Amino acid sequence: VARAAAAQRAWAAAAPADRARLLRRFAAVVDGHVEELALLEVSEAGHTIGNARWEAGNVRDLLEFAAGGVERLSGRQIPVAGGIDVTFLEPLGVIGVIAPWNFPMPIAAWGLAPALAAGNAVILKPAETTPLTALRLAELALEAGIPEHLFQVLPGHGDTAGDALVEHPGVAKIVFTGSTRVGKQIMAKCADRVKRVTLELGGKSPNIVFADADLEAAAAAAPMSFLDNSGQDCCARTRILVQRSAYDRFLELVAPAVQAVAVGDPLDDKTQMGPLISRVQLDRVRSFVTDDLTAVRGSAPEGPGFWYPPTLVTGAAPTDPVAREEVFGPVAVVLPFEDEEEAVRLANATEYGLSGSLWTRDIGRALRVSRAVAAGNLSVNSHSSVRYWTPFGGYKQSGLGRELGPDALTAFTETKNVFISTEA
Ligand code: NAD
Ligand code: MN
């Protein structure tokens, strides 16, 4: 932390154009190593190669995007009597980024890129199970000419390495992505020092299908909206709410679509879904899908590996754990609703509020329901993935603060107001 703080002071004092240029160079070096980084993620986390390439490319894009913000991080000039009043967006100092194992590269970059661009140093604590791409990114940063100690990686366990960053008085802000349970503990500890904190936590996102929707399109899109990354995705649309008058037809359409998902070798370009990350995660997923539940199941390879088939649970009550808790595996529930009012009520009947989708041809309804669902990221007639240039974050217990988007850099600054008298 002391070394990061020293590097940060020099970094913040450098010309904005020089900082931007170094971040663009870092982006270019990442771009030259997309394949290597992707293969590392396949071997470490079992991501499909297509996803892993996208993830490494996302790091590059975030660095480019953030680099474009360095010279645009302007304060304001506010009218006052007797002088001028200006604001400065000053860097916070050393930022601790604590990342989860489900999307190691993108989530590291969501913190890393805008924090560096705003003039901060970053210490990244990757998840225990996925340190390799983080360590490689730190090497690539040095290769690109990013000053030594400005971006450091501290691998280790959460309650040791992660907690050390949370407790350290020299770390100005914690950016945490992970479980709601750990996020609450971190927020409580940060409160002690009024340390800044951004939290990206869990989700149990709805996918609301109205009877007036293009049912073929809704059914075709539903499987990968909860199966991408084997469902280890905080935005996974795992509660499929279907208007009762279209329920049977939707199931007829979605069941074969779930069964058609290609599950297998992550290195095969045609594979859509790979294994789960670990034995622990596999056991956790299994515990949710009890024998009394009716389900549509896809296929998964036999033999070694943490395989679980795509699973659509049709017989659950809204109060069952599988319908309420975050499974973080390839499992979704389908639940019927009568009308728009009930759809909104069911969608909001959760402590989470990260994402959601709704399918309808009625534009008024699309807007009403988008406004009524208490979640940070909604998509209409699609399951849009996270875009680095639009804001992302959760309502309720899905998080605190926003990342990405036009204000990404501002989250890593403190606003200082200065009044200068013209009468002295
Ligand atoms: P986790 O909360 O156990 O761990 C996340 C990170 O926090 C890891 O790096 C871990 O080492 C660290 N950590 C654990 N205990 C800590 C402590 N006491 N002090 C400091 N750091 C600590 O979560 P996980 O099992 O790694 O990831 C799965 C969870 O992450 C899911 O619940 C998922 O919804 C959530 N997630 C949320 C988002 C989002 O953007 N909202 C994105 C990805 C994952
Ligand atoms: Mn954990």
mmCIF file of C-alpha atoms in Angstrom, residues 103-391:
data_model
loop_
_atom_site.group_PDB
_atom_site.id
_atom_site.type_symbol
_atom_site.label_atom_id
_atom_site.label_comp_id
_atom_site.label_asym_id
_atom_site.label_seq_id
_atom_site.Cartn_x
_atom_site.Cartn_y
_atom_site.Cartn_z
ATOM 1 C CA PHE A 103 -15.819 -13.148 -14.400
ATOM 2 C CA PRO A 104 -12.263 -12.568 -13.194
ATOM 3 C CA MET A 105 -11.061 -10.364 -16.050
ATOM 4 C CA PRO A 106 -14.022 -8.075 -16.786
ATOM 5 C CA ILE A 107 -14.792 -7.389 -13.140
ATOM 6 C CA ALA A 108 -11.149 -6.628 -12.355
ATOM 7 C CA ALA A 109 -11.095 -4.195 -15.272
ATOM 8 C CA TRP A 110 -14.363 -2.472 -14.244
ATOM 9 C CA GLY A 111 -12.487 -1.198 -11.202
ATOM 10 C CA LEU A 112 -8.945 -1.078 -12.499
ATOM 11 C CA ALA A 113 -9.415 0.923 -15.706
ATOM 12 C CA PRO A 114 -11.501 3.886 -14.467
ATOM 13 C CA ALA A 115 -9.616 4.023 -11.155
ATOM 14 C CA LEU A 116 -6.251 4.373 -12.920
ATOM 15 C CA ALA A 117 -7.722 6.827 -15.427
ATOM 16 C CA ALA A 118 -8.970 9.049 -12.592
ATOM 17 C CA GLY A 119 -5.443 9.197 -11.156
ATOM 18 C CA ASN A 120 -5.513 6.441 -8.535
ATOM 19 C CA ALA A 121 -3.354 3.407 -7.806
ATOM 20 C CA VAL A 122 -5.011 -0.031 -7.677
ATOM 21 C CA ILE A 123 -4.384 -3.151 -5.640
ATOM 22 C CA LEU A 124 -6.395 -6.038 -7.044
ATOM 23 C CA LYS A 125 -7.282 -9.032 -4.876
ATOM 24 C CA PRO A 126 -8.508 -11.770 -7.226
ATOM 25 C CA ALA A 127 -10.627 -14.681 -6.011
ATOM 26 C CA GLU A 128 -8.766 -17.663 -4.511
ATOM 27 C CA THR A 129 -9.730 -19.920 -7.416
ATOM 28 C CA THR A 130 -8.880 -17.498 -10.235
ATOM 29 C CA PRO A 131 -5.661 -15.499 -9.678
ATOM 30 C CA LEU A 132 -3.878 -16.242 -12.975
ATOM 31 C CA THR A 133 -5.369 -13.721 -15.389
ATOM 32 C CA ALA A 134 -5.041 -10.967 -12.770
ATOM 33 C CA LEU A 135 -1.336 -11.744 -12.310
ATOM 34 C CA ARG A 136 -0.801 -11.836 -16.054
ATOM 35 C CA LEU A 137 -2.571 -8.474 -16.493
ATOM 36 C CA ALA A 138 -0.194 -6.933 -13.954
ATOM 37 C CA GLU A 139 2.780 -8.199 -15.995
ATOM 38 C CA LEU A 140 1.249 -6.803 -19.173
ATOM 39 C CA ALA A 141 0.756 -3.432 -17.467
ATOM 40 C CA LEU A 142 4.496 -3.259 -16.735
ATOM 41 C CA GLU A 143 5.267 -4.322 -20.297
ATOM 42 C CA ALA A 144 3.102 -1.415 -21.498
ATOM 43 C CA GLY A 145 5.005 1.060 -19.348
ATOM 44 C CA ILE A 146 2.469 1.552 -16.548
ATOM 45 C CA PRO A 147 4.667 2.705 -13.618
ATOM 46 C CA GLU A 148 5.817 0.057 -11.155
ATOM 47 C CA HIS A 149 3.619 -0.399 -8.039
ATOM 48 C CA LEU A 150 0.747 1.627 -9.557
ATOM 49 C CA PHE A 151 -1.193 -1.553 -10.324
ATOM 50 C CA GLN A 152 -0.468 -4.457 -8.033
ATOM 51 C CA VAL A 153 -2.073 -7.870 -7.634
ATOM 52 C CA LEU A 154 -2.377 -9.418 -4.198
ATOM 53 C CA PRO A 155 -3.576 -13.013 -4.482
ATOM 54 C CA GLY A 156 -4.833 -14.765 -1.394
ATOM 55 C CA HIS A 157 -7.835 -15.693 0.664
ATOM 56 C CA GLY A 158 -10.675 -13.322 1.326
ATOM 57 C CA ASP A 159 -10.400 -13.248 5.083
ATOM 58 C CA THR A 160 -6.653 -12.570 4.956
ATOM 59 C CA ALA A 161 -5.591 -10.734 1.771
ATOM 60 C CA GLY A 162 -9.045 -9.254 1.103
ATOM 61 C CA ASP A 163 -9.589 -8.226 4.691
ATOM 62 C CA ALA A 164 -6.120 -6.614 4.846
ATOM 63 C CA LEU A 165 -7.186 -4.189 2.105
ATOM 64 C CA VAL A 166 -10.489 -3.474 3.830
ATOM 65 C CA GLU A 167 -8.782 -2.759 7.142
ATOM 66 C CA HIS A 168 -5.780 -0.837 5.814
ATOM 67 C CA PRO A 169 -5.975 2.889 6.602
ATOM 68 C CA GLY A 170 -4.014 3.669 3.430
ATOM 69 C CA VAL A 171 -6.679 2.204 1.135
ATOM 70 C CA ALA A 172 -9.192 4.934 0.330
ATOM 71 C CA LYS A 173 -11.916 2.873 -1.329
ATOM 72 C CA ILE A 174 -12.961 -0.751 -1.697
ATOM 73 C CA VAL A 175 -14.646 -1.934 -4.870
ATOM 74 C CA PHE A 176 -16.126 -5.311 -4.054
ATOM 75 C CA THR A 177 -17.905 -7.777 -6.306
ATOM 76 C CA GLY A 178 -19.071 -11.012 -4.771
ATOM 77 C CA SER A 179 -21.660 -12.482 -2.480
ATOM 78 C CA THR A 180 -24.168 -10.355 -0.577
ATOM 79 C CA ARG A 181 -23.017 -11.995 2.668
ATOM 80 C CA VAL A 182 -19.381 -10.902 2.312
ATOM 81 C CA GLY A 183 -20.416 -7.532 0.864
ATOM 82 C CA LYS A 184 -22.345 -6.706 4.046
ATOM 83 C CA GLN A 185 -19.335 -7.587 6.206
ATOM 84 C CA ILE A 186 -17.078 -5.379 4.099
ATOM 85 C CA MET A 187 -19.538 -2.485 4.191
ATOM 86 C CA ALA A 188 -19.721 -2.734 7.989
ATOM 87 C CA LYS A 189 -15.926 -2.663 8.285
ATOM 88 C CA CYS A 190 -15.647 0.264 5.875
ATOM 89 C CA ALA A 191 -18.145 2.191 8.001
ATOM 90 C CA ASP A 192 -15.614 2.248 10.812
ATOM 91 C CA ARG A 193 -13.331 4.551 8.799
ATOM 92 C CA VAL A 194 -16.030 5.959 6.520
ATOM 93 C CA LYS A 195 -14.034 4.245 3.796
ATOM 94 C CA ARG A 196 -15.660 4.586 0.384
ATOM 95 C CA VAL A 197 -17.201 1.391 -0.914
ATOM 96 C CA THR A 198 -18.893 0.160 -4.072
ATOM 97 C CA LEU A 199 -20.675 -3.175 -3.870
ATOM 98 C CA GLU A 200 -21.771 -5.434 -6.739
ATOM 99 C CA LEU A 201 -23.541 -8.375 -5.135
ATOM 100 C CA GLY A 202 -25.906 -11.183 -5.988
ATOM 101 C CA GLY A 203 -29.039 -11.378 -8.104
ATOM 102 C CA LYS A 204 -32.155 -13.407 -8.832
ATOM 103 C CA SER A 205 -33.221 -11.630 -11.952
ATOM 104 C CA PRO A 206 -36.647 -12.018 -13.586
ATOM 105 C CA ASN A 207 -37.359 -12.661 -17.245
ATOM 106 C CA ILE A 208 -40.982 -11.576 -17.694
ATOM 107 C CA VAL A 209 -42.778 -12.952 -20.754
ATOM 108 C CA PHE A 210 -46.164 -11.387 -21.548
ATOM 109 C CA ALA A 211 -48.675 -13.230 -23.718
ATOM 110 C CA ASP A 212 -48.496 -10.483 -26.368
ATOM 111 C CA ALA A 213 -44.744 -11.020 -26.853
ATOM 112 C CA ASP A 214 -43.032 -12.680 -29.786
ATOM 113 C CA LEU A 215 -43.067 -16.021 -27.944
ATOM 114 C CA GLU A 216 -40.736 -17.720 -30.436
ATOM 115 C CA ALA A 217 -38.109 -15.039 -29.884
ATOM 116 C CA ALA A 218 -38.593 -15.034 -26.111
ATOM 117 C CA ALA A 219 -38.257 -18.823 -25.937
ATOM 118 C CA ALA A 220 -35.221 -18.880 -28.218
ATOM 119 C CA ALA A 221 -33.416 -16.282 -26.083
ATOM 120 C CA ALA A 222 -34.363 -17.620 -22.652
ATOM 121 C CA PRO A 223 -31.879 -20.530 -22.368
ATOM 122 C CA MET A 224 -28.624 -18.599 -22.741
ATOM 123 C CA SER A 225 -29.960 -15.812 -20.510
ATOM 124 C CA PHE A 226 -29.437 -18.153 -17.552
ATOM 125 C CA LEU A 227 -26.953 -20.674 -18.981
ATOM 126 C CA ASP A 228 -24.184 -18.351 -20.099
ATOM 127 C CA ASN A 229 -21.044 -19.027 -18.022
ATOM 128 C CA SER A 230 -22.925 -22.096 -16.703
ATOM 129 C CA GLY A 231 -25.253 -19.751 -14.834
ATOM 130 C CA GLN A 232 -22.393 -18.390 -12.723
ATOM 131 C CA ASP A 233 -23.519 -14.891 -13.567
ATOM 132 C CA CYS A 234 -24.968 -12.345 -11.165
ATOM 133 C CA CYS A 235 -27.258 -11.095 -13.978
ATOM 134 C CA ALA A 236 -28.572 -14.556 -14.927
ATOM 135 C CA ARG A 237 -32.301 -14.423 -15.683
ATOM 136 C CA THR A 238 -33.201 -17.295 -13.376
ATOM 137 C CA ARG A 239 -36.854 -16.536 -12.686
ATOM 138 C CA ILE A 240 -38.826 -16.901 -15.891
ATOM 139 C CA LEU A 241 -42.252 -15.398 -15.248
ATOM 140 C CA VAL A 242 -44.768 -16.280 -17.977
ATOM 141 C CA GLN A 243 -48.305 -14.950 -18.386
ATOM 142 C CA ARG A 244 -50.648 -17.863 -17.768
ATOM 143 C CA SER A 245 -52.466 -17.638 -21.111
ATOM 144 C CA ALA A 246 -49.118 -18.199 -22.895
ATOM 145 C CA TYR A 247 -47.559 -20.535 -20.315
ATOM 146 C CA ASP A 248 -48.111 -23.888 -22.068
ATOM 147 C CA ARG A 249 -47.082 -22.569 -25.472
ATOM 148 C CA PHE A 250 -43.938 -20.990 -24.012
ATOM 149 C CA LEU A 251 -42.925 -24.234 -22.301
ATOM 150 C CA GLU A 252 -43.472 -26.155 -25.554
ATOM 151 C CA LEU A 253 -41.078 -23.755 -27.262
ATOM 152 C CA VAL A 254 -38.462 -23.345 -24.530
ATOM 153 C CA ALA A 255 -38.003 -27.005 -23.536
ATOM 154 C CA PRO A 256 -36.379 -28.086 -26.828
ATOM 155 C CA ALA A 257 -34.322 -24.873 -26.834
ATOM 156 C CA VAL A 258 -32.869 -25.764 -23.411
ATOM 157 C CA GLN A 259 -32.191 -29.325 -24.557
ATOM 158 C CA ALA A 260 -30.429 -28.081 -27.689
ATOM 159 C CA VAL A 261 -27.782 -26.093 -25.806
ATOM 160 C CA ALA A 262 -24.340 -27.513 -26.579
ATOM 161 C CA VAL A 263 -22.664 -28.461 -23.300
ATOM 162 C CA GLY A 264 -19.113 -29.793 -23.408
ATOM 163 C CA ASP A 265 -15.452 -29.086 -24.035
ATOM 164 C CA PRO A 266 -14.871 -25.371 -23.367
ATOM 165 C CA LEU A 267 -12.130 -25.312 -26.028
ATOM 166 C CA ASP A 268 -14.587 -26.328 -28.767
ATOM 167 C CA ASP A 269 -15.808 -23.187 -30.560
ATOM 168 C CA LYS A 270 -19.310 -24.653 -30.857
ATOM 169 C CA THR A 271 -19.700 -25.225 -27.116
ATOM 170 C CA GLN A 272 -22.233 -22.892 -25.500
ATOM 171 C CA MET A 273 -21.848 -24.042 -21.905
ATOM 172 C CA GLY A 274 -18.940 -25.573 -20.018
ATOM 173 C CA PRO A 275 -18.570 -27.016 -16.521
ATOM 174 C CA LEU A 276 -19.008 -25.318 -13.152
ATOM 175 C CA ILE A 277 -15.902 -23.930 -11.523
ATOM 176 C CA SER A 278 -15.529 -26.337 -8.609
ATOM 177 C CA ARG A 279 -16.822 -29.302 -6.644
ATOM 178 C CA VAL A 280 -18.122 -26.908 -3.989
ATOM 179 C CA GLN A 281 -20.189 -25.051 -6.573
ATOM 180 C CA LEU A 282 -21.485 -28.302 -8.096
ATOM 181 C CA ASP A 283 -22.632 -29.558 -4.695
ATOM 182 C CA ARG A 284 -24.299 -26.218 -4.026
ATOM 183 C CA VAL A 285 -26.226 -26.288 -7.311
ATOM 184 C CA ARG A 286 -27.316 -29.915 -6.737
ATOM 185 C CA SER A 287 -28.709 -29.041 -3.319
ATOM 186 C CA PHE A 288 -31.292 -26.676 -4.865
ATOM 187 C CA VAL A 289 -32.842 -29.080 -7.369
ATOM 188 C CA THR A 290 -34.543 -31.595 -5.105
ATOM 189 C CA ASP A 291 -36.180 -34.777 -6.440
ATOM 190 C CA ASP A 292 -39.713 -33.547 -5.784
ATOM 191 C CA LEU A 293 -39.345 -30.760 -8.353
ATOM 192 C CA THR A 294 -40.374 -31.312 -11.967
ATOM 193 C CA ALA A 295 -37.754 -30.154 -14.428
ATOM 194 C CA VAL A 296 -36.724 -30.047 -18.072
ATOM 195 C CA ARG A 297 -33.100 -31.097 -18.371
ATOM 196 C CA GLY A 298 -30.551 -30.692 -21.105
ATOM 197 C CA SER A 299 -27.482 -32.832 -21.500
ATOM 198 C CA ALA A 300 -24.040 -32.719 -19.910
ATOM 199 C CA PRO A 301 -20.932 -34.882 -20.378
ATOM 200 C CA GLU A 302 -20.374 -37.841 -18.062
ATOM 201 C CA GLY A 303 -17.124 -38.470 -16.265
ATOM 202 C CA PRO A 304 -14.529 -36.146 -14.772
ATOM 203 C CA GLY A 305 -15.378 -32.466 -14.411
ATOM 204 C CA PHE A 306 -17.923 -30.429 -12.497
ATOM 205 C CA TRP A 307 -20.806 -30.961 -14.919
ATOM 206 C CA TYR A 308 -24.391 -30.012 -14.343
ATOM 207 C CA PRO A 309 -27.003 -30.069 -17.149
ATOM 208 C CA PRO A 310 -29.097 -27.044 -18.187
ATOM 209 C CA THR A 311 -32.164 -27.294 -15.968
ATOM 210 C CA LEU A 312 -35.544 -25.602 -16.108
ATOM 211 C CA VAL A 313 -37.568 -26.189 -12.947
ATOM 212 C CA THR A 314 -41.304 -26.077 -13.705
ATOM 213 C CA GLY A 315 -42.839 -27.363 -10.493
ATOM 214 C CA ALA A 316 -41.538 -24.901 -7.898
ATOM 215 C CA ALA A 317 -43.503 -22.576 -5.649
ATOM 216 C CA PRO A 318 -42.314 -18.938 -5.532
ATOM 217 C CA THR A 319 -41.272 -19.577 -1.924
ATOM 218 C CA ASP A 320 -39.019 -22.593 -2.657
ATOM 219 C CA PRO A 321 -35.269 -21.923 -2.216
ATOM 220 C CA VAL A 322 -34.648 -22.616 -5.922
ATOM 221 C CA ALA A 323 -37.077 -19.793 -6.791
ATOM 222 C CA ARG A 324 -35.783 -17.367 -4.153
ATOM 223 C CA GLU A 325 -32.065 -17.834 -3.628
ATOM 224 C CA GLU A 326 -29.192 -17.272 -5.996
ATOM 225 C CA VAL A 327 -28.204 -20.725 -7.280
ATOM 226 C CA PHE A 328 -25.217 -19.560 -9.374
ATOM 227 C CA GLY A 329 -25.555 -22.553 -11.681
ATOM 228 C CA PRO A 330 -27.435 -23.540 -14.872
ATOM 229 C CA VAL A 331 -30.851 -23.594 -13.218
ATOM 230 C CA ALA A 332 -33.931 -21.408 -13.756
ATOM 231 C CA VAL A 333 -37.507 -21.675 -12.524
ATOM 232 C CA VAL A 334 -40.616 -21.005 -14.614
ATOM 233 C CA LEU A 335 -43.552 -19.442 -12.772
ATOM 234 C CA PRO A 336 -46.948 -18.317 -14.123
ATOM 235 C CA PHE A 337 -48.607 -14.947 -13.515
ATOM 236 C CA GLU A 338 -52.056 -13.582 -14.382
ATOM 237 C CA ASP A 339 -51.597 -9.922 -15.266
ATOM 238 C CA GLU A 340 -49.146 -7.017 -15.321
ATOM 239 C CA GLU A 341 -49.741 -6.161 -11.671
ATOM 240 C CA GLU A 342 -48.900 -9.699 -10.552
ATOM 241 C CA ALA A 343 -45.878 -9.840 -12.862
ATOM 242 C CA VAL A 344 -44.398 -6.737 -11.228
ATOM 243 C CA ARG A 345 -45.209 -7.982 -7.748
ATOM 244 C CA LEU A 346 -43.505 -11.358 -8.369
ATOM 245 C CA ALA A 347 -40.522 -9.685 -10.064
ATOM 246 C CA ASN A 348 -40.023 -7.461 -7.022
ATOM 247 C CA ALA A 349 -40.612 -10.194 -4.424
ATOM 248 C CA THR A 350 -36.893 -10.574 -3.735
ATOM 249 C CA GLU A 351 -34.161 -8.864 -1.738
ATOM 250 C CA TYR A 352 -32.171 -8.632 -4.951
ATOM 251 C CA GLY A 353 -32.524 -6.076 -7.723
ATOM 252 C CA LEU A 354 -29.705 -6.397 -10.213
ATOM 253 C CA SER A 355 -31.122 -7.127 -13.670
ATOM 254 C CA GLY A 356 -34.210 -8.207 -15.515
ATOM 255 C CA SER A 357 -35.818 -8.609 -18.902
ATOM 256 C CA LEU A 358 -39.314 -8.271 -20.233
ATOM 257 C CA TRP A 359 -40.893 -9.401 -23.450
ATOM 258 C CA THR A 360 -43.939 -7.624 -24.886
ATOM 259 C CA ARG A 361 -45.051 -5.932 -28.117
ATOM 260 C CA ASP A 362 -46.865 -3.211 -26.156
ATOM 261 C CA ILE A 363 -44.564 -0.189 -25.856
ATOM 262 C CA GLY A 364 -46.593 1.376 -23.041
ATOM 263 C CA ARG A 365 -46.352 -1.808 -21.018
ATOM 264 C CA ALA A 366 -42.640 -2.129 -21.773
ATOM 265 C CA LEU A 367 -42.042 1.309 -20.288
ATOM 266 C CA ARG A 368 -44.430 0.877 -17.333
ATOM 267 C CA VAL A 369 -42.892 -2.441 -16.303
ATOM 268 C CA SER A 370 -39.324 -1.217 -16.854
ATOM 269 C CA ARG A 371 -40.045 1.636 -14.463
ATOM 270 C CA ALA A 372 -41.864 -0.588 -11.948
ATOM 271 C CA VAL A 373 -39.268 -3.347 -11.576
ATOM 272 C CA ALA A 374 -36.799 -2.397 -8.832
ATOM 273 C CA ALA A 375 -33.566 -3.380 -10.554
ATOM 274 C CA GLY A 376 -30.569 -1.519 -11.920
ATOM 275 C CA ASN A 377 -30.371 -3.051 -15.385
ATOM 276 C CA LEU A 378 -33.369 -3.960 -17.510
ATOM 277 C CA SER A 379 -33.738 -5.009 -21.105
ATOM 278 C CA VAL A 380 -36.825 -5.128 -23.294
ATOM 279 C CA ASN A 381 -37.224 -7.889 -25.882
ATOM 280 C CA SER A 382 -33.607 -8.903 -25.342
ATOM 281 C CA HIS A 383 -31.203 -9.980 -22.636
ATOM 282 C CA SER A 384 -28.605 -7.326 -23.080
ATOM 283 C CA SER A 385 -25.264 -8.114 -21.526
ATOM 284 C CA VAL A 386 -23.294 -5.554 -19.572
ATOM 285 C CA ARG A 387 -21.904 -2.725 -21.717
ATOM 286 C CA TYR A 388 -18.895 -0.826 -20.438
ATOM 287 C CA TRP A 389 -20.288 2.532 -21.587
ATOM 288 C CA THR A 390 -23.649 2.235 -19.788
ATOM 289 C CA PRO A 391 -24.075 2.297 -15.997
#
